Each structure stands twice: as structure tokens, then as C-alpha cells.
mmCIF file of N, CA and C in Angstrom:
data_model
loop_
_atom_site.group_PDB
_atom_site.id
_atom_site.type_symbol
_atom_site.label_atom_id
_atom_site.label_comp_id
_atom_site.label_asym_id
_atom_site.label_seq_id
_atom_site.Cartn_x
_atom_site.Cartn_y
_atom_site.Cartn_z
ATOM 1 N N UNK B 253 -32.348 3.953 -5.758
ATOM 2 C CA UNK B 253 -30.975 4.413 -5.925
ATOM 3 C C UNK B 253 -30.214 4.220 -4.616
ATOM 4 N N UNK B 254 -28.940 3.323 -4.860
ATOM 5 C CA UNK B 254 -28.177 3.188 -3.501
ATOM 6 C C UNK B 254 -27.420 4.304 -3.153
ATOM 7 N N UNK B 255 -27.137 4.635 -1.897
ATOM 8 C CA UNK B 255 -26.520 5.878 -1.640
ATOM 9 C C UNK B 255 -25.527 5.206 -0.169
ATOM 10 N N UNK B 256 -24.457 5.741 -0.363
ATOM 11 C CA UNK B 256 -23.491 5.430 0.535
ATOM 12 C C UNK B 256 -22.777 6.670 1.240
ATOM 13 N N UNK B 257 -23.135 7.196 1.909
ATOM 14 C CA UNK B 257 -22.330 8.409 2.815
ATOM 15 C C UNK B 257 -21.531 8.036 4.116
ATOM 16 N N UNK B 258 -20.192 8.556 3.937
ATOM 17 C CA UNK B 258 -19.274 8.281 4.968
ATOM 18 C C UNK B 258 -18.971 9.068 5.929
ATOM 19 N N UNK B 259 -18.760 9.118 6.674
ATOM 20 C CA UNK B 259 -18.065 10.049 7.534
ATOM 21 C C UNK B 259 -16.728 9.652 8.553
ATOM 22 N N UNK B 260 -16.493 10.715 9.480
ATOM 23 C CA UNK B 260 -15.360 10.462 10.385
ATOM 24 C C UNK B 260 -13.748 9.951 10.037
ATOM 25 N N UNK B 261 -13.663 10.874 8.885
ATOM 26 C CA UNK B 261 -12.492 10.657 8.793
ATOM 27 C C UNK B 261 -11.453 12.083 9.653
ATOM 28 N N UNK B 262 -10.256 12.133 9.251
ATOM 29 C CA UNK B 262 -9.498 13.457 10.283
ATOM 30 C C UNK B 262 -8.121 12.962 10.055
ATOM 31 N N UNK B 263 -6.912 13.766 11.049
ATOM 32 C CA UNK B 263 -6.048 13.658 10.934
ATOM 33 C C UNK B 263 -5.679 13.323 12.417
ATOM 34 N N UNK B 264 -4.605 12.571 12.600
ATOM 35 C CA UNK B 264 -4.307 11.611 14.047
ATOM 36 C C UNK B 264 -2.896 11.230 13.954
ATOM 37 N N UNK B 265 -2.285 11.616 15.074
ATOM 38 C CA UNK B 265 -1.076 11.041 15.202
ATOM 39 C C UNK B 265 -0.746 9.525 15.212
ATOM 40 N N UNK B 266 0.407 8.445 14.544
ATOM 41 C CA UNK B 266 0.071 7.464 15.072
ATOM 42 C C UNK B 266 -0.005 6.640 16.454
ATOM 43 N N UNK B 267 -0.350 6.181 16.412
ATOM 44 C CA UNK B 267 -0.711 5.114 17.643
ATOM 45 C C UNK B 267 -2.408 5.765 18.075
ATOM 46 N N UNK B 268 -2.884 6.855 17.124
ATOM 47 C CA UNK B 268 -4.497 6.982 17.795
ATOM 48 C C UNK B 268 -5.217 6.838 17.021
ATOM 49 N N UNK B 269 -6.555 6.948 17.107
ATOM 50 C CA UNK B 269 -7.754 5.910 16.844
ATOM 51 C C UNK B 269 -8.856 7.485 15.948
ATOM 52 N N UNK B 270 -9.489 6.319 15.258
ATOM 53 C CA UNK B 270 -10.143 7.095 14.450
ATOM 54 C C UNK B 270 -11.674 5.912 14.095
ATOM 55 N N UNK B 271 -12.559 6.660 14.258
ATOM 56 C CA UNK B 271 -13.869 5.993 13.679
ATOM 57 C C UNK B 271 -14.519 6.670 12.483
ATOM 58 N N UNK B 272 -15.014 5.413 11.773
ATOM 59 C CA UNK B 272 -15.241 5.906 10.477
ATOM 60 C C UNK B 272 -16.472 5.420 10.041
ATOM 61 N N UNK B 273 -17.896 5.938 9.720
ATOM 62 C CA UNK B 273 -19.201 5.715 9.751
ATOM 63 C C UNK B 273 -19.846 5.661 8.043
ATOM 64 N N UNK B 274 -20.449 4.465 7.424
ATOM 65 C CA UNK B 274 -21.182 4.665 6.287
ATOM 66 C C UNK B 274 -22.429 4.352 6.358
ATOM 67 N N UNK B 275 -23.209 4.904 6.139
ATOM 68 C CA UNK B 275 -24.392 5.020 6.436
ATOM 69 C C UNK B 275 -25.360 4.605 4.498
ATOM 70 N N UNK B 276 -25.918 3.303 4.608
ATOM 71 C CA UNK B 276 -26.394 3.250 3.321
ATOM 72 C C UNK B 276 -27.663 3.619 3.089
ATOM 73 N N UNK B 277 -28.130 4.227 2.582
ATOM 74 C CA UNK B 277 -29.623 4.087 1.909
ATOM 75 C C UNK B 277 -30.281 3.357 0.852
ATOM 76 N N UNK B 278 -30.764 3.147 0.029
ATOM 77 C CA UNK B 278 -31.533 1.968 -1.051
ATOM 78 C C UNK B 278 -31.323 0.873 -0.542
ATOM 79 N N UNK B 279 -31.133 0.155 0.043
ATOM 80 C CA UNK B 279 -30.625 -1.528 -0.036
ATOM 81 C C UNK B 279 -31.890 -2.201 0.646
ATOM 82 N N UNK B 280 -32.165 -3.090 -0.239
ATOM 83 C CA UNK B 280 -33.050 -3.791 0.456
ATOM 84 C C UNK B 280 -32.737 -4.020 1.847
ATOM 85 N N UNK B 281 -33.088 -4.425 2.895
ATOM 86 C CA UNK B 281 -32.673 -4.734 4.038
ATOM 87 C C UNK B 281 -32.027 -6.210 4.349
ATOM 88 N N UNK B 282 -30.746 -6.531 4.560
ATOM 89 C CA UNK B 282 -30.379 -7.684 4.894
ATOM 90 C C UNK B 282 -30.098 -8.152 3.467
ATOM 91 N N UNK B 283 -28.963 -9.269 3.270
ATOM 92 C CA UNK B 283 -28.467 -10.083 1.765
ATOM 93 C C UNK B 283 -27.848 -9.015 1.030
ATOM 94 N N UNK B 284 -26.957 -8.440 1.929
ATOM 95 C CA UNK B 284 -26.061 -7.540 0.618
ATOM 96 C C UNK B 284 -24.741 -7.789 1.585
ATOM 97 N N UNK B 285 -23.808 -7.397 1.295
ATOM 98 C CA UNK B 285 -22.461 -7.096 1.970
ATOM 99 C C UNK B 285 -21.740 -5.426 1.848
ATOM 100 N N UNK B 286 -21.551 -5.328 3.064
ATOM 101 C CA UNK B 286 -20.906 -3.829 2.616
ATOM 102 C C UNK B 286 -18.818 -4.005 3.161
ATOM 103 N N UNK B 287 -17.930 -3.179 2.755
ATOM 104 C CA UNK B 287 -16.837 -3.451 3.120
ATOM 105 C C UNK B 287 -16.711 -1.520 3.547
ATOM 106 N N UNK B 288 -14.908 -1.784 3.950
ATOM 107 C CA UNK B 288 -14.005 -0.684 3.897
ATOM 108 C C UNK B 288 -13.084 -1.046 2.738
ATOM 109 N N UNK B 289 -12.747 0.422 1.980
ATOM 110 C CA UNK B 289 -11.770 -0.005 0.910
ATOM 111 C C UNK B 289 -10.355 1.371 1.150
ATOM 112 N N UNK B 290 -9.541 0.951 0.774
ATOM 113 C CA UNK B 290 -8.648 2.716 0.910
ATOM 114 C C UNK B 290 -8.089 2.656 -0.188
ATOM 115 N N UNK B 291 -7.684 4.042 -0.755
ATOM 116 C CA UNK B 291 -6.676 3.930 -1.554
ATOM 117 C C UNK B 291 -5.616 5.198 -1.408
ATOM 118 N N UNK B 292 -4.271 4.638 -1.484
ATOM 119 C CA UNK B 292 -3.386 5.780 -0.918
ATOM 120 C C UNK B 292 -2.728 6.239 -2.252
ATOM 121 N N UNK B 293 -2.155 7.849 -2.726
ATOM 122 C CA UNK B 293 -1.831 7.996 -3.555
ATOM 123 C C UNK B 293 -0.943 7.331 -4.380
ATOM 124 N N UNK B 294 -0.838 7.113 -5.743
ATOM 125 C CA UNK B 294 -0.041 6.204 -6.261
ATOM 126 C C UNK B 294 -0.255 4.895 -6.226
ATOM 127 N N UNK B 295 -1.337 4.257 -5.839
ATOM 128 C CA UNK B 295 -1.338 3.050 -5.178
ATOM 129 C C UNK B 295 -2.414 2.823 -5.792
ATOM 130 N N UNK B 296 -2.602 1.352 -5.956
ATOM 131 C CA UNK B 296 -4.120 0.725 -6.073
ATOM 132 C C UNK B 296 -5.232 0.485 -5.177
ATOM 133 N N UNK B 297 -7.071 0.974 -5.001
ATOM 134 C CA UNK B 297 -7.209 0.341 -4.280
ATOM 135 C C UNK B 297 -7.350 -0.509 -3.548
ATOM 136 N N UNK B 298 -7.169 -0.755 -2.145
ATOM 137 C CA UNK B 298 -7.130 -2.142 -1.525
ATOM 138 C C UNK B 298 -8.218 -2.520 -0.290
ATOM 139 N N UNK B 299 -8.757 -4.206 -0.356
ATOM 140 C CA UNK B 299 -9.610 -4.007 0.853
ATOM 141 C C UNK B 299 -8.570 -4.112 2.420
ATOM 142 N N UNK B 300 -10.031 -3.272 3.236
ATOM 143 C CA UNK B 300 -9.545 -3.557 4.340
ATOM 144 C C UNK B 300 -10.421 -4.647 4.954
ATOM 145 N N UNK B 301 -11.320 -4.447 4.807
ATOM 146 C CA UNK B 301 -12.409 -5.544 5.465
ATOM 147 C C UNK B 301 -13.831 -5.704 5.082
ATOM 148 N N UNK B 302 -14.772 -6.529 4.628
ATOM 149 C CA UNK B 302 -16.073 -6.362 4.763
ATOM 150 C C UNK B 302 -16.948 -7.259 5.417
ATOM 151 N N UNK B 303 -17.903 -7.020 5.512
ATOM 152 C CA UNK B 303 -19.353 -7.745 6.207
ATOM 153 C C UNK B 303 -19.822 -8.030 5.727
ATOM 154 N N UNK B 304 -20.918 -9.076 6.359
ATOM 155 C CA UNK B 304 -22.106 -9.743 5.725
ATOM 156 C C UNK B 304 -22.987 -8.812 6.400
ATOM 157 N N UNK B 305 -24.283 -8.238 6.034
ATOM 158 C CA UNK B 305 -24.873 -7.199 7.135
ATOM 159 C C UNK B 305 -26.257 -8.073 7.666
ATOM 160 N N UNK B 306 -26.426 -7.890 8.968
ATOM 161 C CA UNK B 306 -27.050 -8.615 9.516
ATOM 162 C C UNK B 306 -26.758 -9.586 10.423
ATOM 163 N N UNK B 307 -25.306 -9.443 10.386
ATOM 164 C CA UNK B 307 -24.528 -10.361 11.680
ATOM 165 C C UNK B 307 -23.645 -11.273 10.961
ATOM 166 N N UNK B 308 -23.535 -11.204 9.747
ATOM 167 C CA UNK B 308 -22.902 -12.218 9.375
ATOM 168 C C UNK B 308 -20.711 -12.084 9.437
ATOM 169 N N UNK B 309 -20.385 -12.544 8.754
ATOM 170 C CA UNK B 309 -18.916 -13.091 8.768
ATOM 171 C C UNK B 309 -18.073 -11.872 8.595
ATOM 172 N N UNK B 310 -17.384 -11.158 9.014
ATOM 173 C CA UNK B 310 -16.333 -10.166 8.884
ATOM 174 C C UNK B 310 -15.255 -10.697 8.353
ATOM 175 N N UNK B 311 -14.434 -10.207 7.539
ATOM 176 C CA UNK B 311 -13.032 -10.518 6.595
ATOM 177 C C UNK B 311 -12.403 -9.508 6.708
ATOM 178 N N UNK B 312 -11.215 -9.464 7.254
ATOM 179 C CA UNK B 312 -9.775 -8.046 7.464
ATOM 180 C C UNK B 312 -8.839 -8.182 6.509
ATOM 181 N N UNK B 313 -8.241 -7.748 6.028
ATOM 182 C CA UNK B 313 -6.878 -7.475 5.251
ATOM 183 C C UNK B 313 -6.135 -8.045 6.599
ATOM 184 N N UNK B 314 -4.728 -8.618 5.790
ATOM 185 C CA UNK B 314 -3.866 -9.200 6.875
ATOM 186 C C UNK B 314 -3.019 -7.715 7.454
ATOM 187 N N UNK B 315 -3.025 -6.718 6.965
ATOM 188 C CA UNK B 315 -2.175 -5.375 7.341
ATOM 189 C C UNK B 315 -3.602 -4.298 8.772
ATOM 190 N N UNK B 316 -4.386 -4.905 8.687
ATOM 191 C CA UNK B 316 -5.114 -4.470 9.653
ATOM 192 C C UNK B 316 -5.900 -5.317 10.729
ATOM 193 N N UNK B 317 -5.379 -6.490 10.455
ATOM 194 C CA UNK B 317 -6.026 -7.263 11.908
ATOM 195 C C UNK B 317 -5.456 -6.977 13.075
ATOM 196 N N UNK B 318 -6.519 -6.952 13.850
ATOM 197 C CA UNK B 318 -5.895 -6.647 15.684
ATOM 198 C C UNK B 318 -5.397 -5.324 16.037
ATOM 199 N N UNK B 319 -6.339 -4.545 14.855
ATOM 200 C CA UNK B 319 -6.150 -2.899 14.848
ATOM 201 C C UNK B 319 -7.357 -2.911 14.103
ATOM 202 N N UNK B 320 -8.299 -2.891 13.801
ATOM 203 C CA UNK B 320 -9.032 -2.186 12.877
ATOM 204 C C UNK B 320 -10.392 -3.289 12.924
ATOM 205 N N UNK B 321 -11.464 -2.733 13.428
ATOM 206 C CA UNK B 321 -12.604 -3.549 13.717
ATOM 207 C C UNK B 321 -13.651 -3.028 12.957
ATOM 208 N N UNK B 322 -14.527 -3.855 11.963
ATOM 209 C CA UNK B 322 -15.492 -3.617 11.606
ATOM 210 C C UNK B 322 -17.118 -4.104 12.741
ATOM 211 N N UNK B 323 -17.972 -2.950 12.720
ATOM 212 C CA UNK B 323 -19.038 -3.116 13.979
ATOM 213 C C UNK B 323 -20.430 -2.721 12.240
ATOM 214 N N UNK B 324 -22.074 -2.898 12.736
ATOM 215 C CA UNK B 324 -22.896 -2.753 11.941
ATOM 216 C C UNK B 324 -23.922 -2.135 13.146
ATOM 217 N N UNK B 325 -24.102 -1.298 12.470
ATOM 218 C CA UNK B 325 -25.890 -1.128 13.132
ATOM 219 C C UNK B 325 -26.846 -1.393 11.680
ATOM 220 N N UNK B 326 -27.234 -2.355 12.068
ATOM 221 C CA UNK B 326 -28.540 -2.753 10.920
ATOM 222 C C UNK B 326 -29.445 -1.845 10.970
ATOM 223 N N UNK B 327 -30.340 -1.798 12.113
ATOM 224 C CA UNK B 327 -31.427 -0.882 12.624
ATOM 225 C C UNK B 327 -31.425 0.596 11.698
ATOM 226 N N UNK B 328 -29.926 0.842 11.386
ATOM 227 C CA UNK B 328 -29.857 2.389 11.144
ATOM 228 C C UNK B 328 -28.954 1.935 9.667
ATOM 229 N N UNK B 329 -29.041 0.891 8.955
ATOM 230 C CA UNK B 329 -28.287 0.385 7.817
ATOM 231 C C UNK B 329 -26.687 0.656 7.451
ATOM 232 N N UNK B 330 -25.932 1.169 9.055
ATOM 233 C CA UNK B 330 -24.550 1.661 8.701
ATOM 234 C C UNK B 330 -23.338 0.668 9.081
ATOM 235 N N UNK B 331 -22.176 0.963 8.642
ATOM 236 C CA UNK B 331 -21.258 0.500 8.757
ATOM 237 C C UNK B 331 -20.726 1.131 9.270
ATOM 238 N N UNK B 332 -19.406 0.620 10.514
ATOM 239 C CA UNK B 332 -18.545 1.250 11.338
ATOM 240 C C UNK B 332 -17.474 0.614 10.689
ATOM 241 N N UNK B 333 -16.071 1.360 10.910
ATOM 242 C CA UNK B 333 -14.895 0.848 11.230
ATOM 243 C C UNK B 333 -14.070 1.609 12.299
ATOM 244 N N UNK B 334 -13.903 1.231 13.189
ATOM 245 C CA UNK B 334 -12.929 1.274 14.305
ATOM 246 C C UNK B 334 -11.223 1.103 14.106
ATOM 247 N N UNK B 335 -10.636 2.193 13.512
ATOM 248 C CA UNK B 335 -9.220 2.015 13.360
ATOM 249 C C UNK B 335 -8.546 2.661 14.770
ATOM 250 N N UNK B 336 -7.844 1.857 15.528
ATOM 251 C CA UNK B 336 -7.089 1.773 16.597
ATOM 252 C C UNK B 336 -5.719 1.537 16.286
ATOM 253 N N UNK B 337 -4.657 2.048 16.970
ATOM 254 C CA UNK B 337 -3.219 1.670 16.318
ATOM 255 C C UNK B 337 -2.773 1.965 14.988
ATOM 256 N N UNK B 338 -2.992 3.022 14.856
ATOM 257 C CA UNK B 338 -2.893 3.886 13.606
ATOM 258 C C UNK B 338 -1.531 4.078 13.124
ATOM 259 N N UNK B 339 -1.598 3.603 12.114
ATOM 260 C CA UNK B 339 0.548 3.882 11.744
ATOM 261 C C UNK B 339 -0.003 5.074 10.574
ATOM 262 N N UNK B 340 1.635 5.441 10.558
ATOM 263 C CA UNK B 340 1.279 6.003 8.645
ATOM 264 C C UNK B 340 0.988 5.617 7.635
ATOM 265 N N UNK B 341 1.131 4.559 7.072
ATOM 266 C CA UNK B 341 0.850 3.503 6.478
ATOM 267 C C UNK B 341 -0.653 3.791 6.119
ATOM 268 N N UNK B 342 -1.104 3.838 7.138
ATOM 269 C CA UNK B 342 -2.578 3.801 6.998
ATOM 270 C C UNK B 342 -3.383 4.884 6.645
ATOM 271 N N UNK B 343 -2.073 6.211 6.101
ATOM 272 C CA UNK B 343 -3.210 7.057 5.464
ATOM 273 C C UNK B 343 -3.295 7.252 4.015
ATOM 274 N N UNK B 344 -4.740 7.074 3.668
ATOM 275 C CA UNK B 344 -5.431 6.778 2.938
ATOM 276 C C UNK B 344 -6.512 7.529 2.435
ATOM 277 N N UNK B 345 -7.464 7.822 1.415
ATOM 278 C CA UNK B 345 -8.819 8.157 1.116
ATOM 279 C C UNK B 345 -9.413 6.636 1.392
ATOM 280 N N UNK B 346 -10.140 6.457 2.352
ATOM 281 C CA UNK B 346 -11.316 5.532 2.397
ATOM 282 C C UNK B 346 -12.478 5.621 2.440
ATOM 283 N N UNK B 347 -13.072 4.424 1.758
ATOM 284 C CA UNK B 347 -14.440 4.555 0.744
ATOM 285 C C UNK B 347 -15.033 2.837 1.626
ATOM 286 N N UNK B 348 -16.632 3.551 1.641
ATOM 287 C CA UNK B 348 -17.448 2.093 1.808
ATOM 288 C C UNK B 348 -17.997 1.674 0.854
ATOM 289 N N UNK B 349 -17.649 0.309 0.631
ATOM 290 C CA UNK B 349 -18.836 0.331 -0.938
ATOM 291 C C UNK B 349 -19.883 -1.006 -0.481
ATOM 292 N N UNK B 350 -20.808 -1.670 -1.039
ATOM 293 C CA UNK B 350 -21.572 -2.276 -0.699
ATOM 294 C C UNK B 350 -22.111 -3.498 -2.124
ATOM 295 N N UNK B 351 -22.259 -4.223 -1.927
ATOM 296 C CA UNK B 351 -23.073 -5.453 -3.247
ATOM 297 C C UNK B 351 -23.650 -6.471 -2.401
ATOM 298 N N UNK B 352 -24.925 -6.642 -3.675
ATOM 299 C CA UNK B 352 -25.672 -7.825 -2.965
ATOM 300 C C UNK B 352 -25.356 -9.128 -2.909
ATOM 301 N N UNK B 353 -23.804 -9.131 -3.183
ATOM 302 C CA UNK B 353 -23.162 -10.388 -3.039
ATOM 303 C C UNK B 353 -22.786 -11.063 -1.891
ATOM 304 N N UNK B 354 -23.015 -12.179 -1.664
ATOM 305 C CA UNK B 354 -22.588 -12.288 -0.166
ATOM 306 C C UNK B 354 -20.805 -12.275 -0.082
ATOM 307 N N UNK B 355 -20.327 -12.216 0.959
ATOM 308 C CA UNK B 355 -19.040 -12.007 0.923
ATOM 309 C C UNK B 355 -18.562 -13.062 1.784
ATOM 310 N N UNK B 356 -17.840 -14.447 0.772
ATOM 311 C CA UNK B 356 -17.209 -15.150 1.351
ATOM 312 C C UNK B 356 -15.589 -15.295 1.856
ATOM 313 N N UNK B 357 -15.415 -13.709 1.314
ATOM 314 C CA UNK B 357 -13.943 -13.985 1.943
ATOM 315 C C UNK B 357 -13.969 -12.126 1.699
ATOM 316 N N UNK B 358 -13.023 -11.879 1.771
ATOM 317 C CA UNK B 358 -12.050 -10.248 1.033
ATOM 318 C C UNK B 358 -12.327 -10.182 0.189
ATOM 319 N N UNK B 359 -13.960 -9.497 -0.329
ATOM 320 C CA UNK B 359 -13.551 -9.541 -2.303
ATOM 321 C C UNK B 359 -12.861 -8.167 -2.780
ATOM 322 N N UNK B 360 -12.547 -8.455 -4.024
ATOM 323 C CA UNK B 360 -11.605 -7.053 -4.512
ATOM 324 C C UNK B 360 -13.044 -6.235 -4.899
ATOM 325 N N UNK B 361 -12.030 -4.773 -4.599
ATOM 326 C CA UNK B 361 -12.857 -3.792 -5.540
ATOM 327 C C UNK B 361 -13.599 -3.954 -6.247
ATOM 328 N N UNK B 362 -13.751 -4.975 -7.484
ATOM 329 C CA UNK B 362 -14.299 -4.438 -8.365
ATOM 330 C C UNK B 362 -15.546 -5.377 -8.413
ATOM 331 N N UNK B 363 -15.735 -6.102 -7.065
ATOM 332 C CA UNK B 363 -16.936 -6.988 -6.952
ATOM 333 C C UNK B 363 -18.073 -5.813 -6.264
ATOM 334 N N UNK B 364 -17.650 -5.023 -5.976
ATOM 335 C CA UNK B 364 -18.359 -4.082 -5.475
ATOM 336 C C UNK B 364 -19.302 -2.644 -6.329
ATOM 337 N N UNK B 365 -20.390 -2.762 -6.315
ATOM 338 C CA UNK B 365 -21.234 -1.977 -7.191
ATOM 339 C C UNK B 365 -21.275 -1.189 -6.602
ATOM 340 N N UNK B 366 -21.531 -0.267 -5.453
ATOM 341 C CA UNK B 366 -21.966 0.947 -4.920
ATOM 342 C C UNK B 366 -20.687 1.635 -4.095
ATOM 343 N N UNK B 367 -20.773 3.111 -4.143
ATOM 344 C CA UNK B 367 -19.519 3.547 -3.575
ATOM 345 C C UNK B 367 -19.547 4.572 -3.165
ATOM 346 N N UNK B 368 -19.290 5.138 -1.975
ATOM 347 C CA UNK B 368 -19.424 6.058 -1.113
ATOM 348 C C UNK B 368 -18.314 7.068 -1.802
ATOM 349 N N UNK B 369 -18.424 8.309 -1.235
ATOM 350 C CA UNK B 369 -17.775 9.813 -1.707
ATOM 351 C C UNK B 369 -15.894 9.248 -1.436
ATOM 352 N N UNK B 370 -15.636 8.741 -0.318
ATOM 353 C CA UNK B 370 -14.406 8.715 0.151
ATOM 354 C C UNK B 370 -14.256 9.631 1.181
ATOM 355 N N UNK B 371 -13.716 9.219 2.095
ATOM 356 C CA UNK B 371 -13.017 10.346 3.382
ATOM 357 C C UNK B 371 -11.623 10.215 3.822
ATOM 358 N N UNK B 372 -10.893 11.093 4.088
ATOM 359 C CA UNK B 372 -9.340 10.755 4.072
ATOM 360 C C UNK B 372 -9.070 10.820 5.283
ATOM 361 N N UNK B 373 -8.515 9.798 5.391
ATOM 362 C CA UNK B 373 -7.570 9.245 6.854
ATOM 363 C C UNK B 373 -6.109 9.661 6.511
ATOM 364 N N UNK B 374 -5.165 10.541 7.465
ATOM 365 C CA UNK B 374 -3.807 10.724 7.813
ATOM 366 C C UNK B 374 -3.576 10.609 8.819
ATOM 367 N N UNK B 375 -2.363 9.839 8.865
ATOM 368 C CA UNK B 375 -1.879 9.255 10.263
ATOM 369 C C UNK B 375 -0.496 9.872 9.861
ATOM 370 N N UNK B 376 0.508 10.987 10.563
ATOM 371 C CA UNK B 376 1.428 11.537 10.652
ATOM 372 C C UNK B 376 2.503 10.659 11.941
ATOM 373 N N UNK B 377 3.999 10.778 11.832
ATOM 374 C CA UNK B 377 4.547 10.280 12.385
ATOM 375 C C UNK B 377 5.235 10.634 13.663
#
């Protein structure tokens, strides 16, 4: 059974930084992809970025490049995201989800089988 737990979400004025941790369990090790996804009320969800895990290729949403870094610790099977330059815009419930698909670009939501609780990011003005 895959299990996806997130953490580090909070509330932040903009222009500050927030780290955000998913930590997977079940996955075979290596040949899956995990992402960041958000979804803000009223809204559909959208990606922000995912990985290949194991070092492979990172993909950003064009609304978070050069602010928002995805990092991996394999060793410990988690996913980071590093949101820096925080607008309002950017608050959100965000969710990690994960598939054993490899990820050749941004896939949408719904390529994604496994899905973390969600943690909410607010960025106030």
C-alpha cells in the first residue's frame, strides 16, 4: 500500500519562503515519478512540478519557475519543494502525488495514482 505524507505547510507573508516535505512509503525503489500539485478554492487542480526519483528530469509549471525548486532525498524516499518568492497567488491546498510512470514532461493530475492528505499554503499580502 502506497502512502504519501506531507508536511510543512503554514502561513507566510509574501515575498517568504516555505518548505514543503512528502515523504512516500510502498514504492518500489526508483522508476516511479512523484510531483507537487495545488489546488486553490474554486479552481481546478494544477501541476506545479514533478520528478523522476532517483535523479532524474524535474518539470515546473511556467507560474513557478525561478521561485519554487523541487530537491529528492531517495535514501529517505521524500520529496521536497522549496517555495521562495511567495505571492498570493500561491495560496493553495498542496498535495504530492506519485505514479510509476516516468514523467516526460508536466503530467496532469489525473496521470497520477497516489495522493497525499494535502497541506495548505497561504501567502497573505
Amino acid at each position: 500500500q502506497v502512502q504519501l505524507v506531507e508536511s510543512g505547510g503554514g502561513s507566510v507573508q509574501a515575498g517568504g519562503s516555505l518548505r514543503l516535505s512528502c515523504a512516500a512509503s510502498g514504492y518500489t525503489p526508483g522508476g516511479y515519478c512523484m510531483g507537487w500539485f495545488r489546488q486553490a478554492p474554486g479552481k481546478e487542480r494544477e501541476g506545479v512540478g514533478v520528478s523522476n526519483m532517483g535523479g532524474g528530469t524535474t518539470y515546473y509549471a511556467d507560474s513557478v519557475k525561478g521561485r519554487f525548486t523541487i530537491s529528492q532525498d531517495n535514501a529517505k524516499n521524500t520529496l521536497y519543494l522549496q517555495m521562495n518568492g511567495l505571492k498570493p497567488e500561491d495560496t493553495a491546498m498542496y498535495y504530492c502525488a506519485a505514479t510509476y510512470s516516468y514523467c516526460y514532461m508536466l503530467l496532469p493530475p489525473e496521470k497520477f495514482r497516489s495522493w497525499g492528505q494535502g497541506t495548505q499554503v497561504t501567502v497573505s499580502s
